[in-house]
Short mmCIF file of C-alpha atoms and ligand atoms in Angstrom, two decimals:
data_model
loop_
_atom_site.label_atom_id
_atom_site.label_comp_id
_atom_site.label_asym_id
_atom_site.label_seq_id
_atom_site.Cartn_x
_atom_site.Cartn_y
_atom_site.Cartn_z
CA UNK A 189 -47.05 -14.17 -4.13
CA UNK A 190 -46.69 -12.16 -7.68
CA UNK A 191 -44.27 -9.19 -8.52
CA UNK A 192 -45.34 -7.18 -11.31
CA UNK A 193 -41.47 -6.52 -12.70
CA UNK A 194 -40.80 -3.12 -14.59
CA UNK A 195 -37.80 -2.16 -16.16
CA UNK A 196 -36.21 0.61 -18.07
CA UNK A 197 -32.36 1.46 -17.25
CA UNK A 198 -31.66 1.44 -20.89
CA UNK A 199 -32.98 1.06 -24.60
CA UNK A 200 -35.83 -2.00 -23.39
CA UNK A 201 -39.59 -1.22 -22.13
CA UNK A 202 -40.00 -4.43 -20.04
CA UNK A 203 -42.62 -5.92 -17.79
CA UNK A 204 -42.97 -9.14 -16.79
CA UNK A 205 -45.01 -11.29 -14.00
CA UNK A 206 -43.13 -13.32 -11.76
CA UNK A 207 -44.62 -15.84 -9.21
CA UNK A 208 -43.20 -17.59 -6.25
CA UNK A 209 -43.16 -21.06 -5.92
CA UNK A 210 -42.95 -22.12 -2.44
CA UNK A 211 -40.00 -24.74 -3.40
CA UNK A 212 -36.86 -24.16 -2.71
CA UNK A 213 -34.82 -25.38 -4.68
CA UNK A 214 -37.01 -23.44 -7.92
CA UNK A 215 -38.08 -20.62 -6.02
CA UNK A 216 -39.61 -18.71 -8.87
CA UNK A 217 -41.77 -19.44 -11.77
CA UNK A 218 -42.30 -16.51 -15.33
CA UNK A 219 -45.92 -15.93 -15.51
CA UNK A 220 -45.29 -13.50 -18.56
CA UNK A 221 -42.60 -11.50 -20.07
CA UNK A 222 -42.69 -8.69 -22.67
CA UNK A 223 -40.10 -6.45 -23.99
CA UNK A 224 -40.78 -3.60 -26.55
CA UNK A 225 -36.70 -2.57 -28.15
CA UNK A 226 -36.31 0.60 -29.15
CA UNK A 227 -33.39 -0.61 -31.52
CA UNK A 228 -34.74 0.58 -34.52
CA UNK A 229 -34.96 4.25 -33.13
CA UNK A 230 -30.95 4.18 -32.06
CA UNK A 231 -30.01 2.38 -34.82
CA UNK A 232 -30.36 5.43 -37.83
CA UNK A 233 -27.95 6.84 -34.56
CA UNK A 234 -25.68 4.01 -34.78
CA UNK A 235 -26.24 4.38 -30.78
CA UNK A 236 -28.39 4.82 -27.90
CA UNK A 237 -29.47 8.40 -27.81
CA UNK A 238 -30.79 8.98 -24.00
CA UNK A 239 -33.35 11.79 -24.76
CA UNK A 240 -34.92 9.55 -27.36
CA UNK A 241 -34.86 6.30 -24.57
CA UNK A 242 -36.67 8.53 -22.70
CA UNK A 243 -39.42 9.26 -24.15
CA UNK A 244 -40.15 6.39 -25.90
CA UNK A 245 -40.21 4.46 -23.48
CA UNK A 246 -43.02 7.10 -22.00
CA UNK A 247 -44.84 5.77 -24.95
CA UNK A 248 -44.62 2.16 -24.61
CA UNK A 249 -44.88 1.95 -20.59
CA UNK A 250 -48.38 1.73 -20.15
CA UNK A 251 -49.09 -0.67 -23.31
CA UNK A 252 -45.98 -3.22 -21.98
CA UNK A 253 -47.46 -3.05 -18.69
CA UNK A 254 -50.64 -4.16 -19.65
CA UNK A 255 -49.81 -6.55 -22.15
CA UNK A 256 -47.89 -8.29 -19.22
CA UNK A 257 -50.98 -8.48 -17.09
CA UNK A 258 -52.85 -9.72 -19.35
CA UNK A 259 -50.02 -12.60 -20.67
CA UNK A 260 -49.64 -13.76 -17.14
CA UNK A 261 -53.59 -13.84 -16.38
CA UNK A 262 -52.48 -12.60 -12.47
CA UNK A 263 -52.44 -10.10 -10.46
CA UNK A 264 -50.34 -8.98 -8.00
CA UNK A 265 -49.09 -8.15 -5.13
CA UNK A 266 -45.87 -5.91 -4.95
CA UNK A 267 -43.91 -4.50 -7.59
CA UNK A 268 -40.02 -4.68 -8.18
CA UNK A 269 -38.56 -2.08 -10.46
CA UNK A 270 -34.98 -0.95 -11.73
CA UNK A 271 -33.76 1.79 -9.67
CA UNK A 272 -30.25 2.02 -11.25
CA UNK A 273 -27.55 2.16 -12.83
CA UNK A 274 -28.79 2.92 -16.15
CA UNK A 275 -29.91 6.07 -17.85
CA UNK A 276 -31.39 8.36 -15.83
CA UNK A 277 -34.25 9.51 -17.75
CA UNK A 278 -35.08 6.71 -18.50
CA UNK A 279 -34.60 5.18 -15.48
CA UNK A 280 -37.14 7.93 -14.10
CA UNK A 281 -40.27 7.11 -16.40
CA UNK A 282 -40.21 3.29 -15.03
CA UNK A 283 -39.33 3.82 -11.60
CA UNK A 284 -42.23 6.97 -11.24
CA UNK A 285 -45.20 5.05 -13.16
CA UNK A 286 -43.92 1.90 -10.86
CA UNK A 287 -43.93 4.27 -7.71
CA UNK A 288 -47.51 5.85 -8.79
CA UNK A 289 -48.97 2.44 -9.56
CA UNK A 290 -47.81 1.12 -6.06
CA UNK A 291 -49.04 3.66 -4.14
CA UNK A 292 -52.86 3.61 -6.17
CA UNK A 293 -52.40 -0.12 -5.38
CA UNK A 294 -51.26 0.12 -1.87
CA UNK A 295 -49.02 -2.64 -2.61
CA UNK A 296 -45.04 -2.45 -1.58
CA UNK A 297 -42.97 -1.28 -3.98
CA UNK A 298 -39.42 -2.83 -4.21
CA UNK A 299 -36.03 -0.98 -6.13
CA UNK A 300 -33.73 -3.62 -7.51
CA UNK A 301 -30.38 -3.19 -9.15
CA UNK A 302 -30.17 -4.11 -12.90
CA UNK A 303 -27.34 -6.07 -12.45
CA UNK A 304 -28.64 -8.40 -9.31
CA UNK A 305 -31.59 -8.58 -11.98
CA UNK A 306 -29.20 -10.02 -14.34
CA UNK A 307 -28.00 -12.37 -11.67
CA UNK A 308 -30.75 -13.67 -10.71
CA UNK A 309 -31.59 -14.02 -14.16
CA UNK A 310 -29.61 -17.49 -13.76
CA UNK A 311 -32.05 -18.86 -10.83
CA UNK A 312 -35.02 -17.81 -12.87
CA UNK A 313 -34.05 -19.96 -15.44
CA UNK A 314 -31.93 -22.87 -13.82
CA UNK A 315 -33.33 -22.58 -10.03
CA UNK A 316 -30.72 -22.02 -6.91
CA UNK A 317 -27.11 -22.68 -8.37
CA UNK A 318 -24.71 -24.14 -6.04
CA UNK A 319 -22.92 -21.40 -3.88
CA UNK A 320 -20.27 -19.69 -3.53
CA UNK A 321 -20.83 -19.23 -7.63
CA UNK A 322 -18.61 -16.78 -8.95
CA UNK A 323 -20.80 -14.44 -12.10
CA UNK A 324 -19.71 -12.31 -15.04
CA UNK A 325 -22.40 -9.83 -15.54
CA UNK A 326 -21.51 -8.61 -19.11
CA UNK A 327 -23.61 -6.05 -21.13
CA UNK A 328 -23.72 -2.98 -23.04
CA UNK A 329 -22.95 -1.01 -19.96
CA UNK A 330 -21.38 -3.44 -17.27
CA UNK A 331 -18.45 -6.01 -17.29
CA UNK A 332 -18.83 -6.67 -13.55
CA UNK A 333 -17.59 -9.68 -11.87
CA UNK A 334 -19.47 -10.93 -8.45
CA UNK A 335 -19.20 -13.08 -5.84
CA UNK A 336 -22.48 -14.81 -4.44
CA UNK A 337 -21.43 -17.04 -1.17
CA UNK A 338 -25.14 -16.71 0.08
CA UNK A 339 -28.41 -16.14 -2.17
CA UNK A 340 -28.90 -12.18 -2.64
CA UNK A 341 -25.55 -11.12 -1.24
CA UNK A 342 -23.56 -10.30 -4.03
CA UNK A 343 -19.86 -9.15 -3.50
CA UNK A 344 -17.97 -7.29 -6.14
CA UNK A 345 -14.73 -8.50 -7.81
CA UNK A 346 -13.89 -6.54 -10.34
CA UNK A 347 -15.32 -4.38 -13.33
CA UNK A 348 -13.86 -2.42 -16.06
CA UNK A 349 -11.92 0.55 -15.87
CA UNK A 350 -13.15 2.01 -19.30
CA UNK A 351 -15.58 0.18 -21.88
CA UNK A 352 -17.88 -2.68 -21.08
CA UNK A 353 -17.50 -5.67 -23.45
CA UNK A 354 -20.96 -4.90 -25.03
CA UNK A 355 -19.80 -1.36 -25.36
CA UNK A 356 -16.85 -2.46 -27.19
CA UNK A 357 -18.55 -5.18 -29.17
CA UNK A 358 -21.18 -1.61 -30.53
CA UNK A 359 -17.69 0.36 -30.89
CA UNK A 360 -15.92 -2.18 -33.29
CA UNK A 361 -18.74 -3.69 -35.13
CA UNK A 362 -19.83 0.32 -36.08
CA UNK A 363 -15.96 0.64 -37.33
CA UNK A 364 -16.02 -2.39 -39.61
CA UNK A 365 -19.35 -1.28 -41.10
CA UNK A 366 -21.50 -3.78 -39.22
CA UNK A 367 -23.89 -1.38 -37.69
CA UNK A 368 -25.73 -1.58 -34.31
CA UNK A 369 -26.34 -3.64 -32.47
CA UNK A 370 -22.81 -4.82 -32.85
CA UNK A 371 -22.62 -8.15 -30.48
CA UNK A 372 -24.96 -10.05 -32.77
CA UNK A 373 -23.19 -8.52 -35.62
CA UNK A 374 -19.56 -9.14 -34.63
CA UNK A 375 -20.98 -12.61 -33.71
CA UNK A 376 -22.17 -13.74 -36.42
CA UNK A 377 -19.43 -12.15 -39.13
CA UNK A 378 -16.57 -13.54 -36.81
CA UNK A 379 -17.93 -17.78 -37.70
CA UNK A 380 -16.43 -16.65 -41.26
CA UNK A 381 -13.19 -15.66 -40.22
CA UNK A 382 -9.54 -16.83 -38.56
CA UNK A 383 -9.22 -15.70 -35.12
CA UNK A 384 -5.46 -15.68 -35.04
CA UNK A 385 -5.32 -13.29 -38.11
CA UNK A 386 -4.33 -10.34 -36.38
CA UNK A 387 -2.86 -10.46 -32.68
CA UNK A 388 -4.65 -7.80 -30.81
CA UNK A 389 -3.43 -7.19 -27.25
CA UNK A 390 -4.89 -8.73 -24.28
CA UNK A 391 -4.97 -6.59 -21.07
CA UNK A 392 -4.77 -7.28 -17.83
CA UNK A 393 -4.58 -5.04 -15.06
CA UNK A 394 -2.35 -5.93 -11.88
CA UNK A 395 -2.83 -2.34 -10.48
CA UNK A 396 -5.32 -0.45 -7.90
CA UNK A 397 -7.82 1.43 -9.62
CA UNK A 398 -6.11 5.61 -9.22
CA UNK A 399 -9.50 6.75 -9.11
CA UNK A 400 -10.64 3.91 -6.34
CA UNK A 401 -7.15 2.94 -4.67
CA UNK A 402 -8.92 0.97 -1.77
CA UNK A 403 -10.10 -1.75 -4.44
CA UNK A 404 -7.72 -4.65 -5.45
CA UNK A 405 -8.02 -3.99 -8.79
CA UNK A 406 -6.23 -7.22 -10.13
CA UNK A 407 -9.46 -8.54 -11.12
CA UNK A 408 -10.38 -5.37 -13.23
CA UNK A 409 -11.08 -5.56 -17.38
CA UNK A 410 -10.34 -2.90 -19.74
CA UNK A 411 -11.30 -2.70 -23.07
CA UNK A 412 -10.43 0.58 -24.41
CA UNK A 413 -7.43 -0.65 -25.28
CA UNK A 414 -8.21 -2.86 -27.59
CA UNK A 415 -10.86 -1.16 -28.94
CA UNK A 416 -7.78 1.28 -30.46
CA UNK A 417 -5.89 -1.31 -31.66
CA UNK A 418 -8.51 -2.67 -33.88
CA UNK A 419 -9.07 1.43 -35.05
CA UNK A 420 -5.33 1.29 -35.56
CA UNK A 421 -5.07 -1.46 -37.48
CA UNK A 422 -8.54 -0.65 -39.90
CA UNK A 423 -6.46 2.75 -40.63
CA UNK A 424 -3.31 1.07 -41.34
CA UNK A 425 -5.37 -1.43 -43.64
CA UNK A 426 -7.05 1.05 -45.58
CA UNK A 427 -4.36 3.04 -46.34
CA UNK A 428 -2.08 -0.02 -47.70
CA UNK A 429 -5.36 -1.05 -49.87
CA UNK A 430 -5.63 2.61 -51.04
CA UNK A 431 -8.94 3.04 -49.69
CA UNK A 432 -10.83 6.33 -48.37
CA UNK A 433 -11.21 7.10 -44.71
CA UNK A 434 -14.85 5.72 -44.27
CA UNK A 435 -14.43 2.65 -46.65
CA UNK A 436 -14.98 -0.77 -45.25
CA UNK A 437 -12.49 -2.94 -45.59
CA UNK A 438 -12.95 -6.26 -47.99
CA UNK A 439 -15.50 -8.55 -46.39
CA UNK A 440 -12.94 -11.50 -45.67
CA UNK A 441 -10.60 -9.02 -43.93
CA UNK A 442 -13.80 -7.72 -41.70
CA UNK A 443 -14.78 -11.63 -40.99
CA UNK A 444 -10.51 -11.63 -39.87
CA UNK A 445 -10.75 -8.36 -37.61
CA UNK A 446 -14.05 -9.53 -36.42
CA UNK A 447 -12.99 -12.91 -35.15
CA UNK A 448 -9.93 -11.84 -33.86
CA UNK A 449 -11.24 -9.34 -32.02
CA UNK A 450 -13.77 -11.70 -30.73
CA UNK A 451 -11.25 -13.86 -29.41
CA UNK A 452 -9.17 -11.16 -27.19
CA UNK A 453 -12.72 -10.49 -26.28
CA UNK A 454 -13.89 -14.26 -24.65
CA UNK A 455 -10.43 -15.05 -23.49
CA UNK A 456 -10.09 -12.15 -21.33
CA UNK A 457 -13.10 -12.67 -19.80
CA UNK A 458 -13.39 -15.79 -19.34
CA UNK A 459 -8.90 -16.03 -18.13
CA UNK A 460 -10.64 -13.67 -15.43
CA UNK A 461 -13.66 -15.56 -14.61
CA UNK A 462 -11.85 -18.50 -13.95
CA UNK A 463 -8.87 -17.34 -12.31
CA UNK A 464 -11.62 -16.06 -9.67
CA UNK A 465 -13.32 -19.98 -9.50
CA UNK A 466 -10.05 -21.24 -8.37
CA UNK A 467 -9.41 -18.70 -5.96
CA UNK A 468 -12.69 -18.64 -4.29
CA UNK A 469 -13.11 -22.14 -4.47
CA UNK A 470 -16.63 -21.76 -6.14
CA UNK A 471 -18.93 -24.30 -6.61
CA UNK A 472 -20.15 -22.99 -10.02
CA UNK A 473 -20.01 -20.31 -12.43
CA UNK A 474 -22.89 -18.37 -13.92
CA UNK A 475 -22.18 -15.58 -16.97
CA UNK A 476 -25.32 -13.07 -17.72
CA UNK A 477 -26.30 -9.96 -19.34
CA UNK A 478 -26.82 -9.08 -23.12
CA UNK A 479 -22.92 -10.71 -24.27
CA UNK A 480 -23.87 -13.69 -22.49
CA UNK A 481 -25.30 -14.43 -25.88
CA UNK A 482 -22.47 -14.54 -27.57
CA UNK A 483 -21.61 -17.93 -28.93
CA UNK A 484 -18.18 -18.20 -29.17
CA UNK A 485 -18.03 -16.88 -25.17
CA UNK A 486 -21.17 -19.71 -24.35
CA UNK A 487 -19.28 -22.51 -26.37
CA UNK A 488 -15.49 -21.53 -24.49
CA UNK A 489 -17.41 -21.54 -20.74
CA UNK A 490 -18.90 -24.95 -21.35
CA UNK A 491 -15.35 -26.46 -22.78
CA UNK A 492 -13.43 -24.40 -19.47
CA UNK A 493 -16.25 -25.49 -17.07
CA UNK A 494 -16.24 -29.01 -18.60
CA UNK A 495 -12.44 -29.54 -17.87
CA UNK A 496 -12.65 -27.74 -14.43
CA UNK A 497 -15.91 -30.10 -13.68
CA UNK A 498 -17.59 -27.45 -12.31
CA UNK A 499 -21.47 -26.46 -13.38
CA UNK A 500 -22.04 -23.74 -15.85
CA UNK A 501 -25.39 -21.75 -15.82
CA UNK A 502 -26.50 -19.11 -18.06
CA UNK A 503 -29.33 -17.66 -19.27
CA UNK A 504 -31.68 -18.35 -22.53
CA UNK A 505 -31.58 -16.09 -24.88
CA UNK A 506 -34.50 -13.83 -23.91
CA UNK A 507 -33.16 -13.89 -20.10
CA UNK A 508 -29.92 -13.01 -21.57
CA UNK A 509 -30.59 -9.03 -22.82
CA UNK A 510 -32.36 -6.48 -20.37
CA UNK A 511 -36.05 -8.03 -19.14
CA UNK A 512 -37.99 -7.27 -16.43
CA UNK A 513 -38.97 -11.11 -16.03
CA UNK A 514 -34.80 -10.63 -13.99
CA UNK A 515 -36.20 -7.92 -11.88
CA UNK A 516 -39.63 -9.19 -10.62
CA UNK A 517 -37.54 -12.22 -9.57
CA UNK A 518 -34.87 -10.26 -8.01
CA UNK A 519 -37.36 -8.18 -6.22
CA UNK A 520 -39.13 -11.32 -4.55
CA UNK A 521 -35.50 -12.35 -3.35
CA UNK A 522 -35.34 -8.46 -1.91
CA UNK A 523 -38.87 -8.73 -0.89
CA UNK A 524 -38.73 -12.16 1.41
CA UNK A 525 -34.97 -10.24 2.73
CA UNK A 526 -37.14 -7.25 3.85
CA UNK A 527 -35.51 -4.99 1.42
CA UNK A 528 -38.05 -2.61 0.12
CA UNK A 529 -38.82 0.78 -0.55
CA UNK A 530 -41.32 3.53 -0.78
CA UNK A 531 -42.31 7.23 -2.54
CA UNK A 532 -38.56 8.48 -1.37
CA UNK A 533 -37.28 5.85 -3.54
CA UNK A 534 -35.66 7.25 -6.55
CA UNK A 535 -33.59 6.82 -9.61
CA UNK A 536 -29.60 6.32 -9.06
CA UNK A 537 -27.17 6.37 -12.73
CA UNK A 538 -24.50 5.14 -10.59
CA UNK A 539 -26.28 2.80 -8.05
CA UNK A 540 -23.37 0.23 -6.51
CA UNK A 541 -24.65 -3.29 -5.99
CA UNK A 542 -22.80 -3.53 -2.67
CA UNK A 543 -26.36 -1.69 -0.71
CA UNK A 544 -27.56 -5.58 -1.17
CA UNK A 545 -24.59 -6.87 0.79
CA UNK A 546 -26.02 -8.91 3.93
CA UNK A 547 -26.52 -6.77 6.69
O1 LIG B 300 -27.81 -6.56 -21.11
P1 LIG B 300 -28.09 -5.78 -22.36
O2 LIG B 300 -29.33 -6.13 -23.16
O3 LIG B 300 -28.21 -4.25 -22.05
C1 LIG B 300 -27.39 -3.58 -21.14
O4 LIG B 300 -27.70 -3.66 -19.90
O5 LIG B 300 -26.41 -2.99 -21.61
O6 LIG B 300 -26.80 -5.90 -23.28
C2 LIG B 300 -26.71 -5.29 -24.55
C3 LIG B 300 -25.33 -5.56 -25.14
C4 LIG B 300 -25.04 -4.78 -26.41
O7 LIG B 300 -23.77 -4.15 -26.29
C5 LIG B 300 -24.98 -5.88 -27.48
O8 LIG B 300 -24.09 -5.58 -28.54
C6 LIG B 300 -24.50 -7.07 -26.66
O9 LIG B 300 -25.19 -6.96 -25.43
N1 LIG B 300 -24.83 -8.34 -27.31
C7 LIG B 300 -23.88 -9.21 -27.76
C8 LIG B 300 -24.59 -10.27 -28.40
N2 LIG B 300 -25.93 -10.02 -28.28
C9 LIG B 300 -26.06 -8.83 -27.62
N3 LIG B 300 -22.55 -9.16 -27.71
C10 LIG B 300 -21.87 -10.17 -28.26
N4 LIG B 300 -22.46 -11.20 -28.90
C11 LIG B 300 -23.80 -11.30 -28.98
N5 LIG B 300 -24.36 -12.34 -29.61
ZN1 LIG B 301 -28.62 -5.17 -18.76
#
């Protein structure tokens, strides 16, 4: 069996061809995978602007789509698409061309979740991981941290309150001057600099969410906050230097703000990941999504999962930002669960992950 996979939650046009293997223990093999970014359009916006997703990604559907088909030499026989969370426009153009090319097909058409795409990202590449694994899904728009004791249930931990570490990463790296994308940015200015230069605050919640009281919330993130203390401390800068309101600051004091910031960043998400291995007892650890690619955060998980002797698994680099290569594969685990959907299917901003929960 083949699932076309078609994804466009956010600023990616992505198809892909995923097959099944019949084995186990690799249950999946990529056929093809491409991705057309729209980076260039949101970076003269130092952002993603969702009318602009939108649309382009109107343009570029029908082009990706084919390009996969032809990669991957295949046909196929049911189609897996994002459903949500994500941007809802854009979420709309991939999920009705999907719906439209299922139903000319008469093949089954399947909604997954972006972020069990990003999960599953991690068997794509690595196979079935030993269970119960504990993941950090971390991206532009998600810092989510799940629980997978059987393959495709997927139990959430905790998220953040505010700003998703990717979100944060874009926020900072456009107030130093870095421009956008700011992950790779902040990444690659922060191997210059001393992490301990400035002590930014690390938070961590011990409080139920006000808005959701029935969660836990212990295992929350936040990132807002520090977000303002590295604005705080760029204004404080600038004025001791003498330096106008939109100046950057001196390129070794960016490398300083960068790594430091960087640090605050990995420890507190990795202090939480952790934490949640011991509790749970897990048998391994996976990290995915777009921040996955981080170094400094790949480098720190393989020291901590070294000393804990526990397996590590995440994603290569192209797995690691939005695909669709992640959804065709978690559509075929959807797909063999019975989990699919039809015309009435449609696009959810907000979609929770917990609808894949075992029944
Ligand atoms: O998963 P993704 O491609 O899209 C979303 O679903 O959001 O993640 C994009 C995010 C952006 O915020 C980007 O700055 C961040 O991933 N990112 C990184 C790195 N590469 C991409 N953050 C830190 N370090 C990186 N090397
Ligand atoms: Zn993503």
């Amino acid at each position: 069996m083949v699932v076309l996979g078609i994804e466009t939650s956010c600023d990616e046009t992505a198809a892909a061809l995923v097959e099944e293997t019949g084995d186990a223990g690799r249950p999946w093999r990529l056929l093809s995978s491409v991705v057309a970014s729209q980076v260039e359009i949101h970076r003269a916006w130092g952002g993603i602007v969702p009318e602009l997703s939108a649309r382009q990604h109107i343009r570029d559907i029908c082009g990706v789509v084919e390009r996969a088909l032809l990669d991957g030499a295949s046909g196929y026989d049911a189609i897996a698409v994002t459903s949500g969370p994500g941007l809802v426009g854009s979420l709309l153009v991939g999920l009705s061309f999907a719906k439209a090319l299922a139903w000319s097909r008469s093949v089954p058409l399947i909604g997954v979740h972006h972020l069990a795409g990003h999960i599953e990202s991690l068997v794509l590449e690595h196979g079935e991981v030993p269970l119960p694994a504990i993941v950090l899904v971390v991206s532009g728009g998600h810092t989510s941290l799940y629980r997978v004791a059987t393959p495709g249930s997927y139990e959430l931990l905790g998220r953040t309150r505010d700003d998703a570490a990717g979100e944060a990463y874009d926020k900072v790296a456009k107030l130093l001057g870095l421009g956008y994308p700011g992950g790779p940015a902040i990444d690659r200015m922060a191997t210059a600099g001393n992490d301990r230069a400035i002590l930014f605050p690390k938070t961590r919640l011990t409080h139920a969410d006000r808005n959701q009281p029935h969660l836990p919330g212990r295992r929350d993130f936040s990132f807002s906050g520090l977000k303002t203390a590295v604005l705080r401390h760029v204004t404080v800068r600038r004025a001791e230097l003498g330096l106008a309101a939109d100046d950057p600051l001196p390129p070794p004091e960016v490398a300083d703000t960068a790594a430091s910031f960087q640090r605050v960043v990995v420890e507190t998400l990795l202090d939480q990941l952790f934490d949640a291995v011991r509790w749970f007892g897990a048998q391994s650890v996976g990290i995915a999504g777009g921040v996955s690619a981080n170094s400094r955060l790949r480098e720190t998980a393989a020291t901590r999962a070294a000393a804990r002797g526990i397996p590590l698994y995440l994603p290569s680099l192209a797995l690691s930002t939005d695909n669709a290569a992640m959804i065709a594969a978690a559509g075929l685990r959807q797909y063999r669960r019975g989990l699919t959907g039809g015309v009435e299917l449609n696009a959810d901003a907000a979609l929770p992950l917990n609808d894949h929960r075992p029944s």
